[in-house]
mmCIF file of C-alpha atoms in Angstrom:
data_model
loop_
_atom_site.group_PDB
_atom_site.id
_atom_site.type_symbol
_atom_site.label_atom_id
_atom_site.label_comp_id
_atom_site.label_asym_id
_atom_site.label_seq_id
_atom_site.Cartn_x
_atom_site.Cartn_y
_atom_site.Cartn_z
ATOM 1 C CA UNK A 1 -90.939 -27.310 41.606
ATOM 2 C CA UNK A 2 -91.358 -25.636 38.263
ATOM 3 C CA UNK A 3 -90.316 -28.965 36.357
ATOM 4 C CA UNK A 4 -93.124 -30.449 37.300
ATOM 5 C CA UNK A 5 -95.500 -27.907 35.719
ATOM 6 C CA UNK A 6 -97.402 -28.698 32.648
ATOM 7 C CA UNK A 7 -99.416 -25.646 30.561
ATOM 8 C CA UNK A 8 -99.703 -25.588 27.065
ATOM 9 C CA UNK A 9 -96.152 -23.123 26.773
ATOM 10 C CA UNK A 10 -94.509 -26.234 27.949
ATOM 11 C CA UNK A 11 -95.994 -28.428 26.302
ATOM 12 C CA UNK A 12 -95.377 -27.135 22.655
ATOM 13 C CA UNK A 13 -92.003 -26.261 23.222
ATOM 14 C CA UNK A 14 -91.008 -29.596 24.126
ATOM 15 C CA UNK A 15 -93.205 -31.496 21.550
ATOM 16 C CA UNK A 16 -91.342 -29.618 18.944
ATOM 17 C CA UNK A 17 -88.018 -30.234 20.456
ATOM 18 C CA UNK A 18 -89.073 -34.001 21.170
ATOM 19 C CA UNK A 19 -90.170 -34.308 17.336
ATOM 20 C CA UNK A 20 -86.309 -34.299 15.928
ATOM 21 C CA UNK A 21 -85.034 -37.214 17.930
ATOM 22 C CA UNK A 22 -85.135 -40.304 15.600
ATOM 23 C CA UNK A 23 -85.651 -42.578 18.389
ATOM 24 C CA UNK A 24 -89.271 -41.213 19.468
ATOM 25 C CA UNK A 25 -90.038 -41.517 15.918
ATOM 26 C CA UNK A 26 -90.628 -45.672 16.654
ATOM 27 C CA UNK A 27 -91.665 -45.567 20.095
ATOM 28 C CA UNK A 28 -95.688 -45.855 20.720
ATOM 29 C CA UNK A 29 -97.790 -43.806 18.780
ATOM 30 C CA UNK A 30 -100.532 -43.741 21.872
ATOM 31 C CA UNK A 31 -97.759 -42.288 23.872
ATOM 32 C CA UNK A 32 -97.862 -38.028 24.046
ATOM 33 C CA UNK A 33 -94.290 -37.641 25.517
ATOM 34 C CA UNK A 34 -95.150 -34.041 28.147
ATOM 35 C CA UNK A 35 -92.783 -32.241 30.103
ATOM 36 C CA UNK A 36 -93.132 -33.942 33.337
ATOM 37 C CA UNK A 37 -91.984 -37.169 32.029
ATOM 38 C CA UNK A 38 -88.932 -35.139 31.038
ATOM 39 C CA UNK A 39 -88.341 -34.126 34.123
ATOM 40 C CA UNK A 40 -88.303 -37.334 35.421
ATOM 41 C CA UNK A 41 -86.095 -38.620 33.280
ATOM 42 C CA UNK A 42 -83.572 -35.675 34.058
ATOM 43 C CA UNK A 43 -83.987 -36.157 37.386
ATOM 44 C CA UNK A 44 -83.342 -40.243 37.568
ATOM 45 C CA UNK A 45 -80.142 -39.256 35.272
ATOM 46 C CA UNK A 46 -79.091 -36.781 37.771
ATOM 47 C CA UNK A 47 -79.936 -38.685 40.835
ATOM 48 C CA UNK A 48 -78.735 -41.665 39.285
ATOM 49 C CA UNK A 49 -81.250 -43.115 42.184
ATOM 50 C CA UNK A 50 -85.594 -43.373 42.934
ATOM 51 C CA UNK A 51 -84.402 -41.491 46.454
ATOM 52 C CA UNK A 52 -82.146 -38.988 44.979
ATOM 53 C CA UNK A 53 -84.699 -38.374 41.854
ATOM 54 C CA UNK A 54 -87.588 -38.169 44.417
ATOM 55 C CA UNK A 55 -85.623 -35.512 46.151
ATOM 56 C CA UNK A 56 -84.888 -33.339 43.576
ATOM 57 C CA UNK A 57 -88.659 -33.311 41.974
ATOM 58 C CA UNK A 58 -89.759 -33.160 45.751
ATOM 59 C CA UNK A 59 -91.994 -36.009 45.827
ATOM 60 C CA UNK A 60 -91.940 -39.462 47.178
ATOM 61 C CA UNK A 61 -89.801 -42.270 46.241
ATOM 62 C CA UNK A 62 -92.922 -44.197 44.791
ATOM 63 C CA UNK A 63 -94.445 -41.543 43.086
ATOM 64 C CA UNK A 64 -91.354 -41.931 40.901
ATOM 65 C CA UNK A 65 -91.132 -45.337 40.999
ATOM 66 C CA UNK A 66 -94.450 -45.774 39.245
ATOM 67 C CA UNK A 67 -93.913 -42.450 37.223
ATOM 68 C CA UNK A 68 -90.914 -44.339 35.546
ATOM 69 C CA UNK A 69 -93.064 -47.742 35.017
ATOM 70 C CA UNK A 70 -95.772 -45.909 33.348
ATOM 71 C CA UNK A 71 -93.572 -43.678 30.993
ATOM 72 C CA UNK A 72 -91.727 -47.394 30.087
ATOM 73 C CA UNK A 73 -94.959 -48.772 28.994
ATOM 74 C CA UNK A 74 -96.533 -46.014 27.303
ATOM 75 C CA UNK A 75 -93.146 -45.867 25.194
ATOM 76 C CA UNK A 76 -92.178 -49.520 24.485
ATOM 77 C CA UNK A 77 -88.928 -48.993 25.644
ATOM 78 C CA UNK A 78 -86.690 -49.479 28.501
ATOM 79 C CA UNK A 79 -85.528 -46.306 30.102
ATOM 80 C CA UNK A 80 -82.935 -47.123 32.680
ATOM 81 C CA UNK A 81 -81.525 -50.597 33.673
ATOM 82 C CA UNK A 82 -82.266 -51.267 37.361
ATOM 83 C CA UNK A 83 -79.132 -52.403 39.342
ATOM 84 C CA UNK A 84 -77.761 -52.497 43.183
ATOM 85 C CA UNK A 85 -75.734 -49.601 41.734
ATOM 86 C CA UNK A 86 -78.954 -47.564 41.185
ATOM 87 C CA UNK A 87 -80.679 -46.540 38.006
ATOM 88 C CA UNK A 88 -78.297 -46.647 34.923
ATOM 89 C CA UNK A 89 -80.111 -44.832 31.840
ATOM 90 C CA UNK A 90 -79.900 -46.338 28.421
ATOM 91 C CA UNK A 91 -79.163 -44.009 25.223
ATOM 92 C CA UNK A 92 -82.475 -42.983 25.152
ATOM 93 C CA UNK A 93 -82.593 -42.122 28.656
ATOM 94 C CA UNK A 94 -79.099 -39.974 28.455
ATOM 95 C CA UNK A 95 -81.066 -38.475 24.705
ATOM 96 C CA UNK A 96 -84.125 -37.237 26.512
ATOM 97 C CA UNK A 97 -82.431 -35.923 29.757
ATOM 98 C CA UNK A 98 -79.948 -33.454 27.393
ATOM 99 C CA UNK A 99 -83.549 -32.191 25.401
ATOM 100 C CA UNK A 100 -84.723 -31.769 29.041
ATOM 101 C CA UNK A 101 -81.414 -29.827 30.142
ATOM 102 C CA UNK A 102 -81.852 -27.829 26.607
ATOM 103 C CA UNK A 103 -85.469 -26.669 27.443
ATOM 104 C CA UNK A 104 -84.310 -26.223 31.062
ATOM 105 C CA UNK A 105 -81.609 -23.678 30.103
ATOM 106 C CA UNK A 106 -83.660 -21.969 27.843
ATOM 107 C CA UNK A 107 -86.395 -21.393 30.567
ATOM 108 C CA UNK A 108 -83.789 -19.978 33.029
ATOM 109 C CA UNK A 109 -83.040 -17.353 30.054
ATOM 110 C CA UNK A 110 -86.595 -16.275 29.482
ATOM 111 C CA UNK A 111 -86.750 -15.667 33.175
ATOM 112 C CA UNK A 112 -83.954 -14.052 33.994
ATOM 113 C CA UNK A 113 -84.775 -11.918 30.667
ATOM 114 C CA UNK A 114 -87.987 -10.780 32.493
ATOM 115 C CA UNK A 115 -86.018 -10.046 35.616
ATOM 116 C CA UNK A 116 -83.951 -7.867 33.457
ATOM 117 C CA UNK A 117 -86.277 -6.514 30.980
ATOM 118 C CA UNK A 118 -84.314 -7.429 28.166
ATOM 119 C CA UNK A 119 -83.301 -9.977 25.756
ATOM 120 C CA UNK A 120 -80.203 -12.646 27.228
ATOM 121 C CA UNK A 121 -77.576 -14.547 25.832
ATOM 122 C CA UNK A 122 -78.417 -18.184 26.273
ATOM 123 C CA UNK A 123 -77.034 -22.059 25.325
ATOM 124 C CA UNK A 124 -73.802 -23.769 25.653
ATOM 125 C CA UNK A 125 -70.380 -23.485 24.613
ATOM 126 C CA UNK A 126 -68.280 -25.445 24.301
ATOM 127 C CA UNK A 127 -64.232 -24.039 24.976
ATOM 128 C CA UNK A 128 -61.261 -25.920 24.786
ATOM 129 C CA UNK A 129 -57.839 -24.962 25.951
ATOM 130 C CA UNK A 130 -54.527 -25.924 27.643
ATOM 131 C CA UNK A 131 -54.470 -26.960 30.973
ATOM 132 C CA UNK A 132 -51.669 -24.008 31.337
ATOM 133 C CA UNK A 133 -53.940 -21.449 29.075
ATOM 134 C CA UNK A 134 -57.271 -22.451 31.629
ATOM 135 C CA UNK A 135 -55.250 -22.001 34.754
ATOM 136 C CA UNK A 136 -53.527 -18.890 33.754
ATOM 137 C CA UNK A 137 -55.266 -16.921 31.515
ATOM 138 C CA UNK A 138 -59.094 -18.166 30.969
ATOM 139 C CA UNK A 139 -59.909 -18.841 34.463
ATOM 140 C CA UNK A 140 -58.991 -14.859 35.408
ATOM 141 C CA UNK A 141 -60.815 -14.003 31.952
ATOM 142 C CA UNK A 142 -63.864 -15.987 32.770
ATOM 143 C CA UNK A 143 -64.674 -14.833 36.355
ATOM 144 C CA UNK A 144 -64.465 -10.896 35.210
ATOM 145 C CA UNK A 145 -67.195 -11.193 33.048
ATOM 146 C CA UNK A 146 -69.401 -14.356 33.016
ATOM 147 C CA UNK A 147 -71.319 -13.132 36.242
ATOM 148 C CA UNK A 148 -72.882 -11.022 33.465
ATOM 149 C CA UNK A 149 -74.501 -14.288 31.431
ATOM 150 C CA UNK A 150 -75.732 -16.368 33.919
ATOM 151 C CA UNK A 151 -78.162 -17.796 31.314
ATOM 152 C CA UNK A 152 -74.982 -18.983 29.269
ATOM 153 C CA UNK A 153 -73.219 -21.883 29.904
ATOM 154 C CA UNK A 154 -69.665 -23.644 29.093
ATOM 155 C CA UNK A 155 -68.195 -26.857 28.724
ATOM 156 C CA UNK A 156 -64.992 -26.755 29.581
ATOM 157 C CA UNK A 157 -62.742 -29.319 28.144
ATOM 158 C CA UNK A 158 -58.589 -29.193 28.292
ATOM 159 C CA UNK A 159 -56.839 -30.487 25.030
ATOM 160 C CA UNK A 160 -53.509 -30.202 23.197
ATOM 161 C CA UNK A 161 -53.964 -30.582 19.931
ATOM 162 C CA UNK A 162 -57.325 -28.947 17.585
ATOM 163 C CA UNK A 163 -59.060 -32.395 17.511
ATOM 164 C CA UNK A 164 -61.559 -31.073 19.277
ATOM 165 C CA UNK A 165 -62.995 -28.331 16.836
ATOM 166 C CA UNK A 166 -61.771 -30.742 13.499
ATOM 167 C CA UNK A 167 -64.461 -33.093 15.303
ATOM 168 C CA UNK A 168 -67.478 -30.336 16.067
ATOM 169 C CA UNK A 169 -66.937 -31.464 20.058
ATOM 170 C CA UNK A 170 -65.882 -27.984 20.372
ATOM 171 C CA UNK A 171 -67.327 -23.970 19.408
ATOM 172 C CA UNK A 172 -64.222 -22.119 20.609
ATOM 173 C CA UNK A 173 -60.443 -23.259 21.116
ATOM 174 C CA UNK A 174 -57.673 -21.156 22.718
ATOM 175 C CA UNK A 175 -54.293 -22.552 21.644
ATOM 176 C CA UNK A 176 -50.784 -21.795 21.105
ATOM 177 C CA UNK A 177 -49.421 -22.354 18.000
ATOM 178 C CA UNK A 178 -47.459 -19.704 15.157
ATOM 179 C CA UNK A 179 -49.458 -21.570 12.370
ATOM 180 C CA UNK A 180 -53.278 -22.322 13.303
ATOM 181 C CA UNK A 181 -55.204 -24.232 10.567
ATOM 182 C CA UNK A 182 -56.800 -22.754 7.860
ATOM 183 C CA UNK A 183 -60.018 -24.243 7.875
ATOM 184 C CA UNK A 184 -60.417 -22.253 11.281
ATOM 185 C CA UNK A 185 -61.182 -18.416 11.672
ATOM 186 C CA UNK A 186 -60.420 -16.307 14.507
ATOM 187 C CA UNK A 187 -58.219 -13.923 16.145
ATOM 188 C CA UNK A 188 -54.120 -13.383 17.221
ATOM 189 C CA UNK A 189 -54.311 -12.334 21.156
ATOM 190 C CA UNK A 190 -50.375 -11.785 21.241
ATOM 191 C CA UNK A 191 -47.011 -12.845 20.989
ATOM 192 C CA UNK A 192 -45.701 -15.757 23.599
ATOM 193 C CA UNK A 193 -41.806 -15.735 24.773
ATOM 194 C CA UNK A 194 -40.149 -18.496 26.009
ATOM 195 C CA UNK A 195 -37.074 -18.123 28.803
ATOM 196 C CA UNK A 196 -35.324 -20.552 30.722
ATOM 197 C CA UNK A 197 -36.465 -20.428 34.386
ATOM 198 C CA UNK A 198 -35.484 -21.664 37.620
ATOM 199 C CA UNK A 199 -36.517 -21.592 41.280
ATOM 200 C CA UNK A 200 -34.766 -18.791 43.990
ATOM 201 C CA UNK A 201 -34.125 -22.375 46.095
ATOM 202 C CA UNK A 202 -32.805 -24.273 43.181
ATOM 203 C CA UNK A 203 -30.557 -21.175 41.487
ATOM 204 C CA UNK A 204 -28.880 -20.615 44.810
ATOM 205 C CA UNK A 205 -28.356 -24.485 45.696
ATOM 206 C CA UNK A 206 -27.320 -25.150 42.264
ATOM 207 C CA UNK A 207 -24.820 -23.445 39.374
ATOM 208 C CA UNK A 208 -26.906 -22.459 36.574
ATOM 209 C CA UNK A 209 -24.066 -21.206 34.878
ATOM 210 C CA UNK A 210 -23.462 -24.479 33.167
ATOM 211 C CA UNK A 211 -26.703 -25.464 31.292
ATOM 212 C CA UNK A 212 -25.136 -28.925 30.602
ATOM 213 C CA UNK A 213 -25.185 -29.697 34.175
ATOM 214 C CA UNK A 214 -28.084 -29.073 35.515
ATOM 215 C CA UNK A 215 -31.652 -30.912 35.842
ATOM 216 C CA UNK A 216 -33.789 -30.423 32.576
ATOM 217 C CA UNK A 217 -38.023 -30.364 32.901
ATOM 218 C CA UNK A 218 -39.450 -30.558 29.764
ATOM 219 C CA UNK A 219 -42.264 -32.160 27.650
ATOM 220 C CA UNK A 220 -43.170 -36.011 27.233
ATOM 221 C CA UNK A 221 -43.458 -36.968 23.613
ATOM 222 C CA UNK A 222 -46.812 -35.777 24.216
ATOM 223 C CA UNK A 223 -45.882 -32.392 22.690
ATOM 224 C CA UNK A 224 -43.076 -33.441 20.444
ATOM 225 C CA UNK A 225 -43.492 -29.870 18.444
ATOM 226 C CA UNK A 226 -43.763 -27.695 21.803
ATOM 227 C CA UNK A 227 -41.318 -24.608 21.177
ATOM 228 C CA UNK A 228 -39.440 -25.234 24.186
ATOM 229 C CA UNK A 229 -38.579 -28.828 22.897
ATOM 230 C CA UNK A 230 -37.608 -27.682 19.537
ATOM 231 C CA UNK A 231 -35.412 -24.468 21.409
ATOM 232 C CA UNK A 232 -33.987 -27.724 23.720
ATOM 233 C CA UNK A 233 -33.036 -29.736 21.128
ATOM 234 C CA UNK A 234 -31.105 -26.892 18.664
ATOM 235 C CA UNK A 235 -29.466 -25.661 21.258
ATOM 236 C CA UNK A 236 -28.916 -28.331 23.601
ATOM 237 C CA UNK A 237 -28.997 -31.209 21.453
ATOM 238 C CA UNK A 238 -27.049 -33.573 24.122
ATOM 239 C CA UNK A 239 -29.252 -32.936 26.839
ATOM 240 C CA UNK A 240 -31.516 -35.529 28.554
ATOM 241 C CA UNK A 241 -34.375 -33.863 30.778
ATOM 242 C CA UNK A 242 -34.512 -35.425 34.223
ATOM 243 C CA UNK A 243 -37.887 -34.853 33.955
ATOM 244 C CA UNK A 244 -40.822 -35.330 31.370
ATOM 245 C CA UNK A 245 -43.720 -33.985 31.744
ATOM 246 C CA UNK A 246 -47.047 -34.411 29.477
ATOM 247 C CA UNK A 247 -48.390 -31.001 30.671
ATOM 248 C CA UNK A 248 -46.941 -27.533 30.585
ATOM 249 C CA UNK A 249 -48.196 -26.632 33.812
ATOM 250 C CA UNK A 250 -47.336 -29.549 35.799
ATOM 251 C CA UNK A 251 -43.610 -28.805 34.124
ATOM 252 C CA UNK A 252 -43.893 -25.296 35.801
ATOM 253 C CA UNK A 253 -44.571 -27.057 38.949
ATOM 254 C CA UNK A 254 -41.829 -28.853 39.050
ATOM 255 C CA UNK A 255 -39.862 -25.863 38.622
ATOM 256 C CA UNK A 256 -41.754 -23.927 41.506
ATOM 257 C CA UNK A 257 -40.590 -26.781 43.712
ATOM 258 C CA UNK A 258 -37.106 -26.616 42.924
ATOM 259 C CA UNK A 259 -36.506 -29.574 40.988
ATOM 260 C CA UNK A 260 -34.727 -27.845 38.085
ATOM 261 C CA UNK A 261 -35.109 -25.779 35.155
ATOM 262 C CA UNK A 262 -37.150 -25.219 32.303
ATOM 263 C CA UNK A 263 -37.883 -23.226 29.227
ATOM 264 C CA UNK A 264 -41.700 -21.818 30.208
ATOM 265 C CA UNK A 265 -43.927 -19.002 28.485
ATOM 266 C CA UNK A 266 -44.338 -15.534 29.958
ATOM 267 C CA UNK A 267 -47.635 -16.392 31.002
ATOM 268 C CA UNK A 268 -47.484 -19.326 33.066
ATOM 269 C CA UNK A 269 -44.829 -17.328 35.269
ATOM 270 C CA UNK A 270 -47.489 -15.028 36.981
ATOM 271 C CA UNK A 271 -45.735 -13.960 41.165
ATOM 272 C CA UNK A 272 -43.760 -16.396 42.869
ATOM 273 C CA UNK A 273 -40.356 -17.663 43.446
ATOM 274 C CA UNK A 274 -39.119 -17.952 39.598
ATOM 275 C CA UNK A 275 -36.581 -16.155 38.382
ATOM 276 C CA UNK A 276 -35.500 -16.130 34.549
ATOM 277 C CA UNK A 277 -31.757 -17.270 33.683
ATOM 278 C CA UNK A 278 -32.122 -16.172 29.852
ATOM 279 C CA UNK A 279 -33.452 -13.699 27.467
ATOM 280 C CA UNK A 280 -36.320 -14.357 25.343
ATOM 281 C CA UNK A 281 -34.906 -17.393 23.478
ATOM 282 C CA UNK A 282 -36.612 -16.867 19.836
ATOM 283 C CA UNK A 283 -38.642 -19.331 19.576
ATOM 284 C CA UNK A 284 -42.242 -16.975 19.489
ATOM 285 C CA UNK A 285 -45.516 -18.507 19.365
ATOM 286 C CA UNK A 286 -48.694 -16.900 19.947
ATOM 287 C CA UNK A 287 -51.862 -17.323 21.495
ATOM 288 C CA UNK A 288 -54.929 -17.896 19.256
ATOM 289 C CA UNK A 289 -58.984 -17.878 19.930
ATOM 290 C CA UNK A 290 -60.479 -19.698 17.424
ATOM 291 C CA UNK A 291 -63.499 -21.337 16.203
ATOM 292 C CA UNK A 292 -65.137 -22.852 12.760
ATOM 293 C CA UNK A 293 -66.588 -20.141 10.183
ATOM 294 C CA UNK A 294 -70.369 -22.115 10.846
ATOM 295 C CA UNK A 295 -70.319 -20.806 14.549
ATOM 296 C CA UNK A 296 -69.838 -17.648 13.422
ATOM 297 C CA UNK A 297 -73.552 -17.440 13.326
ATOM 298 C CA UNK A 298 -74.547 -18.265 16.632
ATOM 299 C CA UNK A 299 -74.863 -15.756 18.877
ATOM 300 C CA UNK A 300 -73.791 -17.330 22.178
ATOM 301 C CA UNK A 301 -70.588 -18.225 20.561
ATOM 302 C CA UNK A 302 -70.189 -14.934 19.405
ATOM 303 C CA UNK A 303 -70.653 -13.286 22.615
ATOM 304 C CA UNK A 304 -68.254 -15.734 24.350
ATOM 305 C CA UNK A 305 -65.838 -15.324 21.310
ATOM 306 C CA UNK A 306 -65.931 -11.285 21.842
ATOM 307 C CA UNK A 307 -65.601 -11.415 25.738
ATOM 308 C CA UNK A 308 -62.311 -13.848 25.549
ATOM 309 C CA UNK A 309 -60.436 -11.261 22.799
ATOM 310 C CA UNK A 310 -60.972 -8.803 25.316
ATOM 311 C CA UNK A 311 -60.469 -10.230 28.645
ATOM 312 C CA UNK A 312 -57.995 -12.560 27.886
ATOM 313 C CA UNK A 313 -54.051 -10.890 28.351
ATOM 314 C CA UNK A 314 -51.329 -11.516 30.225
ATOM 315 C CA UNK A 315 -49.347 -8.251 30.057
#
C-alpha cells in the first residue's frame, strides 16, 4: 500500500508539514516523526479499530498494535485512548491524521497530474449552502463538472445564515439574500421569484380561492427575515400557518404531499405535481456565490468559484 512507503520525497514533505504543528514542537526530541507513523495514525482514526486499521494498511492486527506502542513512546504522548468502543484518538491524534489526509490529497494530485501530463487543481473547499440551494441547484451543478477535478475535494456543509464564512469554517457560500455583506466579494447568479403554490391533489380537494381559508406552510422562526414570511405577513397579516417548517425544502415537501400551500422560489419547483395560484408576488431576492477577498488567492477556490457562476442556473 503506498502509505506505507518511506523514500526521502516522503519524508521531507512531511517533516516540513509536521514542523508547523505546535504540539510536535514539545514532544521527544529523539523522536523523527516519518510517514509511516502517519499512516498509522490515519488509519487507527479511520478504522477507529487495531482490526479495521490493520485492514486498511494491509497488515496484521499486531503489527499495528505494537506500531502504535512504539510511536507513543518515542513521542511522550498518548495517541488514542483504548476503550471496549475501540480506539478513540486524542487532539493530537485527530491533528496528525488531517496533516496525513493533507499530504495524502496532495499525492493523489501529483499522480493523477502524471497520468494527465499536466498540472491539477488540488485541496479542499469548503461550500456552504441551503439545504434547498444543495438539493436543487448545486447538486446538478456539481456532478456536470467535478468529474473533471478528481484531485479537488469539498466539504459540504448546509447553513442559513453567513456564520460560516464570518468564522473562516467556510471558502465559498451560496445564499439568498437582496443585501449580502460587505465584507464579502463575489458574484449575483440571478433574480429569485416567489409564488404561492399548491399541490394538483390539494387545489382540486380544496378552494384556493379564499387564501384566508386554507392551510398555510411556512418558515419556523428559524428564518424570521425569509421573503416569503415577510410577503405572508404584509399581506396576510391574520394568518396562522398550519405548518412551520425550519427548512425551505422540507416546506416544499409538505406542499408536494398535499398538505397545503406555500409561497416557494422558482427554483425549488423543478417537474412535479405543483401548480402556481399567483403571480410573482414582489418580494425578489437573488442568489449569491460568495467568498472572503483572502481566498481570492487560492487557486482551488478559484476554480470551484468559476465552475459554480457557470454551472449553477435554474432557468
Amino acid at each position: 500500500m503506498g502509505l506505507w512507503r518511506g523514500d526521502g520525497h516522503y519524508r521531507l514533505a512531511f517533516t516540513q508539514s509536521i514542523l508547523a504543528l505546535p504540539q510536535l514542537i514539545s514532544a521527544s526530541a529523539q523522536y523523527q516523526l516519518d510517514y509511516p507513523d502517519l499512516a498509522l495514525v490515519l488509519a487507527l482514526v479511520r478504522g477507529g479499530s487495531l482490526a479495521r486499521a490493520a485492514a486498511l494498511l494491509k497488515v496484521d492486527v499486531s503489527t499495528v498494535f505494537r506500531a502504535v506502542r512504539r510511536l507513543e513512546a518515542g513521542l511522550g504522548q498518548q495517541l488514542f485512548d483504548k476503550s471496549r468502543a475501540g480506539y478513540l484518538p486524542t487532539s493530537l491524534a485527530l491533528t496528525l491524521a488531517q496533516q496525513a489526509e493533507a499530504a495524502e490529497q496532495a499525492l493523489e494530485a501529483a499522480r493523477v497530474g502524471v497520468a494527465q501530463g499536466g498540472e491539477v487543481i488540488s485541496g479542499t473547499v469548503r461550500l456552504t449552502c441551503t439545504d434547498s440551494v444543495l438539493q436543487s441547484l448545486l447538486l446538478p451543478a456539481l456532478a456536470r463538472f467535478m468529474p473533471n477535478y478528481p484531485a479537488l475535494v469539498i466539504e459540504l456543509c448546509t447553513s442559513n445564515d453567513f456564520a460560516n464564512l464570518n468564522r473562516r469554517d467556510a471558502d465559498i457560500a451560496v445564499r439568498l439574500t437582496a443585501t449580502p455583506p460587505e465584507h464579502l466579494v463575489g458574484r449575483c447568479l440571478g433574480a429569485v421569484s416567489y409564488r404561492l403554490y399548491a399541490s394538483s391533489e390539494y387545489r382540486q380537494r380544496v378552494d384556493c380561492s379564499d387564501l384566508a381559508q386554507v392551510a398555510w406552510i411556512a418558515p419556523d422562526d428559524f428564518l424570521p427575515d425569509h421573503p416569503s414570511v415577510a410577503w405572508r405577513r404584509q399581506q396576510w397579516p391574520g394568518v396562522q400557518p398550519a405548518y412551520r417548517c425550519n427548512s425551505m425544502l422540507t416546506v416544499a415537501e409538505l406542499v408536494r404531499a398535499g398538505l397545503g400551500v406555500a409561497a416557494l422560489p422558482d427554483f425549488l419547483i423543478g417537474e412535479g405535481s405543483l401548480v402556481p395560484l399567483s403571480e410573482p408576488l414582489g418580494q425578489e431576492t437573488a442568489l449569491w456565490l460568495l467568498t472572503r477577498p483572502d481566498c481570492r488567492a487560492l487557486r482551488s477556490v478559484v476554480t470551484l468559484f468559476d465552475e459554480l457562476a457557470r454551472h449553477l442556473h435554474w432557468a
